[in-house]
Short mmCIF file of C-alpha atoms in Angstrom, two decimals:
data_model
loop_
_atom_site.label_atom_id
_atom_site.label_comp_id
_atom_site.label_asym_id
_atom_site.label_seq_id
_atom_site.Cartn_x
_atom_site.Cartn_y
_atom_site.Cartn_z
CA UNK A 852 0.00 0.00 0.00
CA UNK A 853 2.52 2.52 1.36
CA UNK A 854 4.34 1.82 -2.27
CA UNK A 855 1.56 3.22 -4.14
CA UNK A 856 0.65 6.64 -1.80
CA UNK A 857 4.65 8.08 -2.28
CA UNK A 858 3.82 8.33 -5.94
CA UNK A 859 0.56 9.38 -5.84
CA UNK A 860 1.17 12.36 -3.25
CA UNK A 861 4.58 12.91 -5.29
CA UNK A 862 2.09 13.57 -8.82
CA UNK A 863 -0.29 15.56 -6.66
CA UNK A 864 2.18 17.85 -5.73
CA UNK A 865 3.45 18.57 -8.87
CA UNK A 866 -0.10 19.12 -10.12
CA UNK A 867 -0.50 21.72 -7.38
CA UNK A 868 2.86 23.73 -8.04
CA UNK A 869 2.04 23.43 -11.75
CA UNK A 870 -1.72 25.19 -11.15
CA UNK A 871 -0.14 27.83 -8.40
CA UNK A 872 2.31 28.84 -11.30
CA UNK A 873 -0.22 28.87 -14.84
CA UNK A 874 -2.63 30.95 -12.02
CA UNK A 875 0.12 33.76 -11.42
CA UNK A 876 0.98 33.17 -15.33
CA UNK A 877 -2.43 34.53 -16.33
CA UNK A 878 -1.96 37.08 -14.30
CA UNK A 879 0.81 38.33 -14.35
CA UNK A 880 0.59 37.74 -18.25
CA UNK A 881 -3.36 39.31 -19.10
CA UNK A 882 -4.00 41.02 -22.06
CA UNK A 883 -6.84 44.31 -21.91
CA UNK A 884 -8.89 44.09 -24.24
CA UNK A 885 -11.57 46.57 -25.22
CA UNK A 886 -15.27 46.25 -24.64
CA UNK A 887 -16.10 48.26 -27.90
CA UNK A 888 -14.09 46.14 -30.33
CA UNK A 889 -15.21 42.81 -29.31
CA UNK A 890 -19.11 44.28 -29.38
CA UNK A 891 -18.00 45.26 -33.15
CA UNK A 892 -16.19 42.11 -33.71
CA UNK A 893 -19.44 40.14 -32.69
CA UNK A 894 -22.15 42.04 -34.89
CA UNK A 895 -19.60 41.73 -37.77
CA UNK A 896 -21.03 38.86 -40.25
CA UNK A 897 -17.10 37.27 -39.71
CA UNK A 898 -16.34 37.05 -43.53
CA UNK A 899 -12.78 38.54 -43.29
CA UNK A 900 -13.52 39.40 -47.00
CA UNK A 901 -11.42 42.46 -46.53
CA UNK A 902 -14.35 44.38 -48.62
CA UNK A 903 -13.54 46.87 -46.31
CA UNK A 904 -10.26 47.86 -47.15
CA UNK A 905 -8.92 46.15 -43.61
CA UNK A 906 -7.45 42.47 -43.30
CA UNK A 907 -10.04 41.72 -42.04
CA UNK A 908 -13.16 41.70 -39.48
CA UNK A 909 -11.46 41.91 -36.48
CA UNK A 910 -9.09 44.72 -37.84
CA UNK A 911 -11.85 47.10 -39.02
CA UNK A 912 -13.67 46.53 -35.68
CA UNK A 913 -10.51 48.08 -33.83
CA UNK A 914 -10.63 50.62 -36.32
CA UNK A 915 -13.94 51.54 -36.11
CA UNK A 916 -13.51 51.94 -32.31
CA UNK A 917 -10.72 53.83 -32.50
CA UNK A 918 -12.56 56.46 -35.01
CA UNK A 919 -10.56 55.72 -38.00
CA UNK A 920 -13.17 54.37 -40.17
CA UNK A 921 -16.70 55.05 -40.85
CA UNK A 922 -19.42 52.46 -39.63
CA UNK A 923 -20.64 51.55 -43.10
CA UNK A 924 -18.49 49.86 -44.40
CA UNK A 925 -18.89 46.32 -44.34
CA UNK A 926 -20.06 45.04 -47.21
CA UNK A 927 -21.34 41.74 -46.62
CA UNK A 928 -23.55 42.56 -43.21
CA UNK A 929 -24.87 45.83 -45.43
CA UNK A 930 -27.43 47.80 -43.24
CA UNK A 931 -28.24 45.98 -40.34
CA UNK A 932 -24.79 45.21 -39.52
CA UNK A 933 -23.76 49.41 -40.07
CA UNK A 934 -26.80 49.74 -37.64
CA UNK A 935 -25.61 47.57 -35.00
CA UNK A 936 -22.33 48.81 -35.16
CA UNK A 937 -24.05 52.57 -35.37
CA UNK A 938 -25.98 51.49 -31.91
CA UNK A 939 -22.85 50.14 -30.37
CA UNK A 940 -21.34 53.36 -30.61
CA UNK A 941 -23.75 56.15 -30.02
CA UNK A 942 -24.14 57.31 -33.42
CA UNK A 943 -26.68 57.90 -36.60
CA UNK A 944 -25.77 55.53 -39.24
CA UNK A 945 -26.95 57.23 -42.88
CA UNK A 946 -28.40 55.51 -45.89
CA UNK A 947 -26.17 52.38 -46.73
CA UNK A 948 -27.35 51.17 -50.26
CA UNK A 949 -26.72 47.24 -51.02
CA UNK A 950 -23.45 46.38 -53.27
CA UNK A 951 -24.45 43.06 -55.88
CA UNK A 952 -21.77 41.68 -57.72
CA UNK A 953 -22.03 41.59 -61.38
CA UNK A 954 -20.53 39.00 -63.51
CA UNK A 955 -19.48 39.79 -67.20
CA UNK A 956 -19.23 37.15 -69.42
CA UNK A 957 -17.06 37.32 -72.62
CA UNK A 958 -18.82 34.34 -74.62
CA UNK A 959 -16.24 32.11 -73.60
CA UNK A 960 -17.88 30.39 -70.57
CA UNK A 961 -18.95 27.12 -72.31
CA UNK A 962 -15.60 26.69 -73.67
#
């Protein structure tokens, strides 16, 4: 019996040091992050298309909260998403008209 409690107590020990030291870790460690641009990031539809002009969603959310880009433009989410993000923020989104792709064809698409 008494061979199998040494290890056992031994492994529980390490476990405990090893929890103690990821629990200063995250703190010590923590990351801010603002409120605003994850409530932008999460009304964004999440296409990364980079329609915007920005890498992607998560990088015209932080610009949007920082001021640097006008709540419109996502292409993809169209009006309701420039609303949300336009309620997030405090302010009066105008008129965003719907973009459609349009496909020319040369005459060459059966070939």
């Amino acid at each position: 019996m008494e061979q199998y409690v040494l290890p056992i107590l031994f492994f529980l020990g390490i476990g405990a040091v090893i929890g103690i030291l990821l629990t200063v870790a995250s703190k010590v460690f923590y990351v801010k992050t603002d409120e605003t641009v994850s409530r932008i990031s999460e009304a964004l539809p999440g296409a990364n298309c980079g329609g915007c002009g920005y890498s992607g969603c998560d990088g015209y959310a932080a610009a949007v909260a920082s001021g640097e880009a006008p709540p419109d433009l996502c292409r993809p989410g169209g009006a309701e998403t420039a609303g949300k993000i336009g309620q997030i923020l405090g302010v009066e989104v105008g008129n965003v008209e719907p973009v459609k792709a349009f496909i020319r064809c040369n005459g060459n698409c059966g070939a």
